[in-house]
């Protein structure tokens, strides 16, 4: 099945499955070349990341760079619904920061899908917890 044959909710579900599995090829394939990602706050991952390469090599790489790879990094989608080309997702994520502190987060995001790929993601999470768990003080 090609990306364009996937319903918007299935595009987002496939993306999260790829993130959980560390499937880099599918993560890359999930994003449109002109995709963008926004994350609020004053964190290293905050702001708008424009373009697939910036999202993957900037936003995602920066986030994962703060995690201790010797410990489990996990995520579980808890809610997923949509209408038209927009999908809302909620998920739990957990890891251990390179700080040694536990990261246990509730996340949500609005995705916009075009031609079977993510063109926009706006993610909302507890930025204070992100800073506490993952940044050196």
XYZ file of C-alpha atoms in Angstrom:
137
model
C 0.000 0.000 0.000
C 1.407 3.401 -0.932
C 1.308 6.386 1.421
C -1.343 8.116 -0.682
C -3.679 5.142 -0.176
C -3.492 5.542 3.608
C -6.196 7.405 5.502
C -4.836 10.391 7.502
C -5.233 8.536 10.833
C -3.292 5.595 9.418
C -0.482 7.924 8.303
C -0.106 9.179 11.883
C -0.437 5.668 13.351
C 2.284 4.428 10.952
C 4.535 7.333 11.990
C 4.186 6.517 15.698
C 4.784 2.818 15.067
C 7.976 3.762 13.206
C 9.095 6.053 16.050
C 8.500 3.290 18.600
C 10.415 0.766 16.472
C 13.251 3.132 15.525
C 12.376 2.585 11.846
C 14.260 5.532 10.325
C 13.201 4.806 6.736
C 9.501 4.907 7.624
C 9.952 7.986 9.824
C 11.535 9.762 6.845
C 8.846 8.481 4.479
C 6.086 9.715 6.825
C 7.005 13.379 6.339
C 6.390 15.526 3.280
C 9.509 17.249 2.022
C 7.988 20.621 2.992
C 6.632 19.371 6.337
C 6.920 21.485 9.466
C 6.849 20.884 13.188
C 6.088 23.363 15.984
C 6.857 22.827 19.682
C 6.179 25.499 22.291
C 8.355 26.823 25.070
C 11.984 27.771 25.506
C 13.579 24.366 25.040
C 16.258 23.164 22.617
C 13.426 21.617 20.556
C 11.108 24.654 20.740
C 10.100 26.686 17.743
C 9.114 25.879 14.190
C 11.193 23.369 12.260
C 10.604 23.814 8.519
C 11.294 21.060 6.027
C 11.515 17.290 6.486
C 15.269 17.373 7.054
C 14.926 20.015 9.778
C 12.159 18.031 11.473
C 14.114 14.768 11.450
C 17.724 15.946 11.757
C 16.842 18.924 13.964
C 13.698 18.473 16.060
C 13.730 14.686 16.480
C 17.517 14.358 16.669
C 17.735 17.121 19.284
C 15.011 15.498 21.388
C 16.610 12.044 21.222
C 20.055 13.509 21.930
C 18.837 14.366 25.443
C 17.857 10.743 26.179
C 20.072 8.040 27.653
C 20.217 5.301 24.981
C 21.165 2.726 27.637
C 17.599 2.920 29.006
C 14.233 2.184 27.441
C 12.718 4.894 25.259
C 9.043 4.237 24.758
C 5.797 5.659 23.508
C 2.224 4.489 23.452
C -0.586 6.163 21.516
C -3.599 6.520 23.811
C -6.014 8.430 21.569
C -6.173 9.074 17.845
C -8.987 10.629 15.846
C -9.457 12.954 12.945
C -11.613 14.639 10.408
C -10.649 15.406 6.852
C -6.906 15.881 6.566
C -6.387 16.673 10.277
C -5.593 14.154 12.992
C -5.361 14.661 16.748
C -3.157 12.270 18.717
C -2.421 11.773 22.390
C 0.420 9.577 23.578
C 2.512 8.708 26.594
C 6.281 8.795 26.268
C 8.927 7.678 28.710
C 12.696 7.545 28.890
C 15.625 8.421 31.098
C 17.424 11.643 30.368
C 21.191 11.854 30.112
C 20.678 13.752 33.373
C 19.689 10.437 34.987
C 16.186 11.755 35.702
C 13.013 9.984 34.585
C 11.075 11.484 31.699
C 7.402 10.484 31.830
C 5.319 12.704 29.579
C 1.772 13.087 28.304
C 1.834 14.522 24.778
C -0.686 15.669 22.213
C -0.415 16.988 18.694
C -2.462 18.090 15.746
C -1.257 16.697 12.421
C -2.165 17.851 8.932
C -1.797 15.250 6.186
C -1.407 15.750 2.436
C -0.974 12.963 -0.126
C -0.281 10.389 2.582
C 2.437 12.371 4.363
C 2.661 14.680 7.357
C 2.866 18.321 6.281
C 2.357 19.881 9.695
C 2.590 18.844 13.335
C 1.866 21.102 16.308
C 2.891 19.329 19.511
C 1.782 20.228 23.031
C 3.388 18.863 26.198
C 4.527 19.825 29.688
C 7.620 21.850 28.822
C 8.534 22.312 32.502
C 8.751 18.544 32.933
C 10.807 18.259 29.722
C 13.266 20.834 31.091
C 13.375 19.244 34.570
C 13.975 15.718 33.272
C 16.235 16.351 30.306
C 18.237 19.538 30.854
C 21.229 19.965 33.133
C 20.617 22.495 35.888
